[in-house]
Tab-separated table of N, CA and C in Angstrom:
chain	number	residue	atom	x	y	z
A	776	UNK	N	0.819	-1.192	0.000
A	776	UNK	CA	0.000	0.000	0.000
A	776	UNK	C	0.860	1.252	0.000
A	777	UNK	N	1.927	1.255	0.813
A	777	UNK	CA	2.778	2.437	0.871
A	777	UNK	C	3.404	2.723	-0.481
A	778	UNK	N	3.807	1.673	-1.200
A	778	UNK	CA	4.437	1.919	-2.497
A	778	UNK	C	3.450	2.538	-3.477
A	779	UNK	N	2.164	2.131	-3.393
A	779	UNK	CA	1.162	2.748	-4.260
A	779	UNK	C	0.980	4.221	-3.912
A	780	UNK	N	1.009	4.521	-2.635
A	780	UNK	CA	0.906	5.920	-2.205
A	780	UNK	C	2.111	6.701	-2.709
A	781	UNK	N	3.291	6.111	-2.558
A	781	UNK	CA	4.511	6.776	-3.012
A	781	UNK	C	4.485	6.992	-4.522
A	782	UNK	N	4.061	5.976	-5.260
A	782	UNK	CA	3.967	6.111	-6.719
A	782	UNK	C	3.005	7.227	-7.101
A	783	UNK	N	1.870	7.287	-6.421
A	783	UNK	CA	0.878	8.322	-6.722
A	783	UNK	C	1.436	9.712	-6.413
A	784	UNK	N	2.131	9.846	-5.283
A	784	UNK	CA	2.730	11.141	-4.942
A	784	UNK	C	3.784	11.550	-5.967
A	785	UNK	N	4.568	10.592	-6.438
A	785	UNK	CA	5.568	10.904	-7.462
A	785	UNK	C	4.902	11.337	-8.766
A	786	UNK	N	3.760	10.724	-9.097
A	786	UNK	CA	3.006	11.151	-10.282
A	786	UNK	C	2.498	12.580	-10.105
A	787	UNK	N	1.937	12.858	-8.919
A	787	UNK	CA	1.450	14.217	-8.646
A	787	UNK	C	2.586	15.232	-8.744
A	788	UNK	N	3.735	14.862	-8.188
A	788	UNK	CA	4.885	15.768	-8.218
A	788	UNK	C	5.277	16.079	-9.658
A	789	UNK	N	5.346	15.040	-10.480
A	789	UNK	CA	5.724	15.225	-11.883
A	789	UNK	C	4.723	16.131	-12.600
A	790	UNK	N	3.439	15.897	-12.378
A	790	UNK	CA	2.407	16.726	-13.008
A	790	UNK	C	2.471	18.165	-12.510
A	791	UNK	N	2.662	18.337	-11.212
A	791	UNK	CA	2.735	19.689	-10.653
A	791	UNK	C	3.957	20.441	-11.172
A	792	UNK	N	5.069	19.732	-11.338
A	792	UNK	CA	6.270	20.379	-11.857
A	792	UNK	C	6.068	20.835	-13.296
A	793	UNK	N	5.284	20.093	-14.052
A	793	UNK	CA	5.006	20.487	-15.435
A	793	UNK	C	4.102	21.712	-15.498
A	794	UNK	N	3.172	21.822	-14.550
A	794	UNK	CA	2.103	22.808	-14.650
A	794	UNK	C	2.321	24.093	-13.862
A	795	UNK	N	3.348	24.175	-13.062
A	795	UNK	CA	3.504	25.365	-12.229
A	795	UNK	C	4.806	26.087	-12.531
A	796	UNK	N	4.781	27.395	-12.372
A	796	UNK	CA	6.008	28.170	-12.581
A	796	UNK	C	6.869	28.155	-11.328
A	797	UNK	N	6.262	27.864	-10.177
A	797	UNK	CA	6.999	27.787	-8.922
A	797	UNK	C	7.374	26.333	-8.677
A	798	UNK	N	8.596	25.988	-9.010
A	798	UNK	CA	9.001	24.588	-8.960
A	798	UNK	C	9.151	24.062	-7.534
A	799	UNK	N	9.802	24.783	-6.669
A	799	UNK	CA	10.040	24.316	-5.304
A	799	UNK	C	10.070	25.490	-4.349
A	800	UNK	N	9.847	25.178	-3.091
A	800	UNK	CA	10.086	26.145	-2.037
A	800	UNK	C	8.968	27.113	-1.738
A	801	UNK	N	7.852	27.029	-2.404
A	801	UNK	CA	6.733	27.914	-2.095
A	801	UNK	C	5.911	27.236	-0.999
A	802	UNK	N	6.059	27.700	0.261
A	802	UNK	CA	5.379	27.032	1.378
A	802	UNK	C	3.869	26.964	1.151
A	803	UNK	N	3.307	25.804	1.422
A	803	UNK	CA	1.874	25.621	1.292
A	803	UNK	C	1.404	25.302	-0.111
A	804	UNK	N	2.306	25.356	-1.084
A	804	UNK	CA	1.902	25.024	-2.452
A	804	UNK	C	1.674	23.517	-2.552
A	805	UNK	N	0.940	23.107	-3.546
A	805	UNK	CA	0.681	21.677	-3.748
A	805	UNK	C	1.983	20.907	-3.906
A	806	UNK	N	2.925	21.468	-4.644
A	806	UNK	CA	4.211	20.806	-4.858
A	806	UNK	C	4.972	20.670	-3.544
A	807	UNK	N	4.927	21.706	-2.717
A	807	UNK	CA	5.597	21.665	-1.421
A	807	UNK	C	4.975	20.588	-0.528
A	808	UNK	N	3.668	20.474	-0.551
A	808	UNK	CA	2.975	19.467	0.252
A	808	UNK	C	3.348	18.063	-0.218
A	809	UNK	N	3.363	17.834	-1.526
A	809	UNK	CA	3.740	16.524	-2.070
A	809	UNK	C	5.176	16.183	-1.682
A	810	UNK	N	6.095	17.142	-1.791
A	810	UNK	CA	7.489	16.903	-1.406
A	810	UNK	C	7.602	16.551	0.072
A	811	UNK	N	6.842	17.228	0.918
A	811	UNK	CA	6.859	16.934	2.356
A	811	UNK	C	6.361	15.520	2.635
A	812	UNK	N	5.293	15.122	1.964
A	812	UNK	CA	4.761	13.774	2.152
A	812	UNK	C	5.747	12.707	1.679
A	813	UNK	N	6.433	12.959	0.565
A	813	UNK	CA	7.438	12.005	0.079
A	813	UNK	C	8.589	11.863	1.073
A	814	UNK	N	9.022	12.972	1.659
A	814	UNK	CA	10.090	12.917	2.668
A	814	UNK	C	9.629	12.148	3.900
A	815	UNK	N	8.381	12.370	4.319
A	815	UNK	CA	7.841	11.648	5.472
A	815	UNK	C	7.780	10.146	5.210
A	816	UNK	N	7.351	9.750	4.024
A	816	UNK	CA	7.305	8.329	3.671
A	816	UNK	C	8.695	7.705	3.698
A	817	UNK	N	9.665	8.414	3.158
A	817	UNK	CA	11.044	7.917	3.140
A	817	UNK	C	11.567	7.738	4.564
A	818	UNK	N	11.280	8.695	5.435
A	818	UNK	CA	11.723	8.611	6.827
A	818	UNK	C	11.046	7.442	7.543
A	819	UNK	N	9.758	7.245	7.299
A	819	UNK	CA	9.042	6.116	7.900
A	819	UNK	C	9.661	4.787	7.483
A	820	UNK	N	10.028	4.663	6.207
A	820	UNK	CA	10.658	3.432	5.724
A	820	UNK	C	11.988	3.191	6.431
A	821	UNK	N	12.758	4.245	6.648
A	821	UNK	CA	14.053	4.103	7.318
A	821	UNK	C	13.877	3.703	8.777
A	822	UNK	N	12.894	4.296	9.457
A	822	UNK	CA	12.697	4.028	10.876
A	822	UNK	C	12.136	2.636	11.121
A	823	UNK	N	11.205	2.216	10.317
A	823	UNK	CA	10.559	0.928	10.519
A	823	UNK	C	11.436	-0.212	10.030
A	824	UNK	N	11.992	-0.078	8.859
A	824	UNK	CA	12.880	-1.096	8.319
A	824	UNK	C	12.185	-2.236	7.602
A	825	UNK	N	11.053	-2.712	8.119
A	825	UNK	CA	10.354	-3.822	7.482
A	825	UNK	C	9.620	-3.345	6.246
A	826	UNK	N	9.724	-4.119	5.183
A	826	UNK	CA	9.057	-3.812	3.914
A	826	UNK	C	8.083	-4.950	3.631
A	827	UNK	N	6.819	-4.616	3.495
A	827	UNK	CA	5.810	-5.642	3.218
A	827	UNK	C	6.028	-6.238	1.830
A	828	UNK	N	5.841	-7.546	1.712
A	828	UNK	CA	6.045	-8.196	0.411
A	828	UNK	C	5.008	-7.732	-0.608
A	829	UNK	N	3.862	-7.242	-0.145
A	829	UNK	CA	2.855	-6.698	-1.058
A	829	UNK	C	3.279	-5.354	-1.636
A	830	UNK	N	4.211	-4.676	-0.940
A	830	UNK	CA	4.669	-3.364	-1.394
A	830	UNK	C	5.873	-3.460	-2.317
A	831	UNK	N	6.818	-4.321	-1.949
A	831	UNK	CA	8.046	-4.425	-2.749
A	831	UNK	C	8.741	-5.738	-2.415
A	832	UNK	N	9.308	-6.352	-3.428
A	832	UNK	CA	10.069	-7.580	-3.225
A	832	UNK	C	11.559	-7.254	-3.215
A	833	UNK	N	12.346	-8.042	-2.510
A	833	UNK	CA	13.789	-7.786	-2.471
A	833	UNK	C	14.454	-8.131	-3.797
A	834	UNK	N	15.666	-7.633	-3.977
A	834	UNK	CA	16.449	-8.022	-5.147
A	834	UNK	C	16.744	-9.520	-5.056
A	835	UNK	N	16.682	-10.218	-6.169
A	835	UNK	CA	16.922	-11.666	-6.144
A	835	UNK	C	18.312	-12.025	-5.629
A	836	UNK	N	18.354	-13.111	-4.866
A	836	UNK	CA	19.580	-13.749	-4.371
A	836	UNK	C	20.380	-12.931	-3.368
A	837	UNK	N	19.829	-11.850	-2.844
A	837	UNK	CA	20.490	-11.126	-1.752
A	837	UNK	C	19.958	-11.662	-0.432
A	838	UNK	N	20.852	-11.868	0.521
A	838	UNK	CA	20.411	-12.334	1.834
A	838	UNK	C	19.674	-11.202	2.546
A	839	UNK	N	18.559	-11.571	3.157
A	839	UNK	CA	17.684	-10.609	3.824
A	839	UNK	C	17.170	-11.224	5.119
A	840	UNK	N	16.589	-10.387	5.952
A	840	UNK	CA	15.889	-10.848	7.140
A	840	UNK	C	14.411	-10.920	6.781
A	841	UNK	N	13.780	-12.051	7.061
A	841	UNK	CA	12.368	-12.207	6.710
A	841	UNK	C	11.521	-12.380	7.965
A	842	UNK	N	10.323	-11.853	7.903
A	842	UNK	CA	9.328	-11.976	8.958
A	842	UNK	C	8.202	-12.853	8.420
A	843	UNK	N	7.495	-13.502	9.322
A	843	UNK	CA	6.470	-14.449	8.898
A	843	UNK	C	5.095	-14.092	9.441
A	844	UNK	N	4.101	-14.421	8.653
A	844	UNK	CA	2.713	-14.257	9.048
A	844	UNK	C	2.370	-15.193	10.207
A	845	UNK	N	2.977	-16.374	10.225
A	845	UNK	CA	2.575	-17.421	11.158
A	845	UNK	C	3.696	-17.914	12.073
A	846	UNK	N	4.731	-17.101	12.272
A	846	UNK	CA	5.831	-17.486	13.166
A	846	UNK	C	6.433	-16.210	13.729
A	847	UNK	N	6.785	-16.214	15.009
A	847	UNK	CA	7.153	-14.957	15.672
A	847	UNK	C	8.619	-14.552	15.536
A	848	UNK	N	9.502	-15.460	15.145
A	848	UNK	CA	10.922	-15.116	15.044
A	848	UNK	C	11.333	-14.896	13.594
A	849	UNK	N	12.043	-13.803	13.297
A	849	UNK	CA	12.547	-13.609	11.933
A	849	UNK	C	13.704	-14.565	11.638
A	850	UNK	N	13.954	-14.791	10.353
A	850	UNK	CA	15.051	-15.659	9.909
A	850	UNK	C	15.758	-15.026	8.719
A	851	UNK	N	16.951	-15.529	8.438
A	851	UNK	CA	17.688	-15.075	7.264
A	851	UNK	C	17.288	-15.948	6.079
A	852	UNK	N	17.042	-15.294	4.965
A	852	UNK	CA	16.670	-16.011	3.755
A	852	UNK	C	17.069	-15.212	2.536
A	853	UNK	N	16.547	-15.610	1.406
A	853	UNK	CA	16.780	-14.879	0.169
A	853	UNK	C	15.579	-15.109	-0.744
A	854	UNK	N	15.418	-14.226	-1.707
A	854	UNK	CA	14.312	-14.315	-2.661
A	854	UNK	C	14.891	-14.726	-4.002
A	855	UNK	N	14.301	-15.733	-4.628
A	855	UNK	CA	14.775	-16.174	-5.940
A	855	UNK	C	13.648	-16.046	-6.957
A	856	UNK	N	14.031	-15.850	-8.210
A	856	UNK	CA	13.067	-15.728	-9.303
A	856	UNK	C	13.364	-16.836	-10.306
A	857	UNK	N	12.305	-17.533	-10.739
A	857	UNK	CA	12.502	-18.607	-11.718
A	857	UNK	C	12.307	-18.090	-13.140
A	858	UNK	N	12.411	-18.982	-14.111
A	858	UNK	CA	12.319	-18.605	-15.528
A	858	UNK	C	10.962	-18.026	-15.910
A	859	UNK	N	9.929	-18.362	-15.154
A	859	UNK	CA	8.580	-17.860	-15.438
A	859	UNK	C	8.284	-16.563	-14.693
A	860	UNK	N	9.313	-15.926	-14.149
A	860	UNK	CA	9.195	-14.696	-13.365
A	860	UNK	C	8.429	-14.890	-12.061
A	861	UNK	N	8.246	-16.122	-11.636
A	861	UNK	CA	7.661	-16.391	-10.328
A	861	UNK	C	8.758	-16.342	-9.285
A	862	UNK	N	8.428	-15.965	-8.070
A	862	UNK	CA	9.442	-15.843	-7.037
A	862	UNK	C	9.141	-16.689	-5.818
A	863	UNK	N	10.211	-17.012	-5.073
A	863	UNK	CA	10.102	-17.819	-3.868
A	863	UNK	C	11.088	-17.307	-2.830
A	864	UNK	N	10.650	-17.271	-1.582
A	864	UNK	CA	11.561	-16.977	-0.481
A	864	UNK	C	12.170	-18.292	-0.024
A	865	UNK	N	13.505	-18.322	0.027
A	865	UNK	CA	14.216	-19.552	0.377
A	865	UNK	C	14.953	-19.391	1.703
A	866	UNK	N	15.175	-20.524	2.357
A	866	UNK	CA	15.847	-20.567	3.652
A	866	UNK	C	17.343	-20.392	3.441
A	867	UNK	N	17.917	-19.298	3.949
A	867	UNK	CA	19.356	-19.062	3.865
A	867	UNK	C	19.922	-19.361	2.498
A	868	UNK	N	20.943	-20.231	2.445
A	868	UNK	CA	21.563	-20.636	1.181
A	868	UNK	C	20.969	-21.932	0.629
A	869	UNK	N	19.940	-22.439	1.272
A	869	UNK	CA	19.348	-23.722	0.880
A	869	UNK	C	18.429	-23.564	-0.330
A	870	UNK	N	18.131	-24.687	-0.969
A	870	UNK	CA	17.191	-24.697	-2.090
A	870	UNK	C	15.741	-24.782	-1.626
A	871	UNK	N	15.529	-25.190	-0.384
A	871	UNK	CA	14.156	-25.338	0.105
A	871	UNK	C	13.538	-23.972	0.407
A	872	UNK	N	12.252	-23.892	0.151
A	872	UNK	CA	11.552	-22.630	0.396
A	872	UNK	C	10.960	-22.634	1.801
A	873	UNK	N	10.657	-21.443	2.293
A	873	UNK	CA	9.990	-21.348	3.589
A	873	UNK	C	8.612	-22.012	3.533
A	874	UNK	N	7.946	-21.940	2.381
A	874	UNK	CA	6.616	-22.557	2.229
A	874	UNK	C	6.665	-24.061	2.475
A	875	UNK	N	7.798	-24.694	2.120
A	875	UNK	CA	7.937	-26.134	2.362
A	875	UNK	C	7.884	-26.459	3.849
A	876	UNK	N	8.157	-25.455	4.689
A	876	UNK	CA	8.107	-25.616	6.148
A	876	UNK	C	6.851	-24.969	6.726
A	877	UNK	N	5.904	-24.647	5.851
A	877	UNK	CA	4.658	-23.973	6.249
A	877	UNK	C	4.914	-22.636	6.939
A	878	UNK	N	5.931	-21.927	6.465
A	878	UNK	CA	6.227	-20.573	6.940
A	878	UNK	C	5.938	-19.606	5.802
A	879	UNK	N	5.167	-18.561	6.099
A	879	UNK	CA	4.701	-17.647	5.060
A	879	UNK	C	5.220	-16.239	5.322
A	880	UNK	N	6.078	-15.771	4.429
A	880	UNK	CA	6.747	-14.475	4.573
A	880	UNK	C	5.742	-13.352	4.332
A	881	UNK	N	5.727	-12.392	5.272
A	881	UNK	CA	4.862	-11.220	5.095
A	881	UNK	C	5.655	-9.923	4.956
A	882	UNK	N	6.934	-9.935	5.370
A	882	UNK	CA	7.755	-8.726	5.282
A	882	UNK	C	9.228	-9.122	5.274
A	883	UNK	N	10.065	-8.182	4.862
A	883	UNK	CA	11.505	-8.425	4.810
A	883	UNK	C	12.243	-7.113	5.061
A	884	UNK	N	13.524	-7.224	5.358
A	884	UNK	CA	14.380	-6.042	5.469
A	884	UNK	C	15.804	-6.438	5.115
A	885	UNK	N	16.592	-5.467	4.628
A	885	UNK	CA	17.998	-5.771	4.337
A	885	UNK	C	18.731	-6.141	5.624
A	886	UNK	N	19.734	-6.974	5.497
A	886	UNK	CA	20.574	-7.297	6.649
A	886	UNK	C	21.476	-6.109	6.962
A	887	UNK	N	21.800	-5.902	8.228
A	887	UNK	CA	22.759	-4.839	8.545
A	887	UNK	C	24.146	-5.223	8.042
A	888	UNK	N	24.991	-4.235	7.906
A	888	UNK	CA	26.375	-4.496	7.510
A	888	UNK	C	27.073	-5.275	8.623
A	889	UNK	N	27.967	-6.206	8.280
A	889	UNK	CA	28.701	-6.934	9.316
A	889	UNK	C	29.572	-5.985	10.141
A	890	UNK	N	29.813	-6.363	11.377
A	890	UNK	CA	30.662	-5.562	12.250
A	890	UNK	C	32.079	-5.532	11.695
A	891	UNK	N	32.675	-4.356	11.712
A	891	UNK	CA	34.074	-4.204	11.302
A	891	UNK	C	34.790	-3.420	12.382
A	892	UNK	N	35.865	-3.989	12.878
A	892	UNK	CA	36.643	-3.327	13.913
A	892	UNK	C	37.409	-2.162	13.306
A	893	UNK	N	37.447	-1.046	14.027
A	893	UNK	CA	38.140	0.151	13.512
A	893	UNK	C	39.612	0.031	13.492
């Protein structure tokens, strides 16, 4: 849902930029309001971290943290895409999918960077 909202705001921004002589910085203008909402959405994504699978899927074959609809602990997995453009969330580096274990992914987030000593 958030991605649809973001897409719609980006469309509004593009249309407003075409139609107005005041491109940016006019407080209270429609363009200013759209820009503020886009910044708020971006900040919310950074603070929350979890991305719903209905909103966006991860890049294929990158390790991610996954959350489940029917299990309380997150796990590390990856998303793969087959030749028919269908996708599956897989357990770590294994070929088995989470669905094979009756685990259903509802959200994901990128893994943090590994610790590096200074």
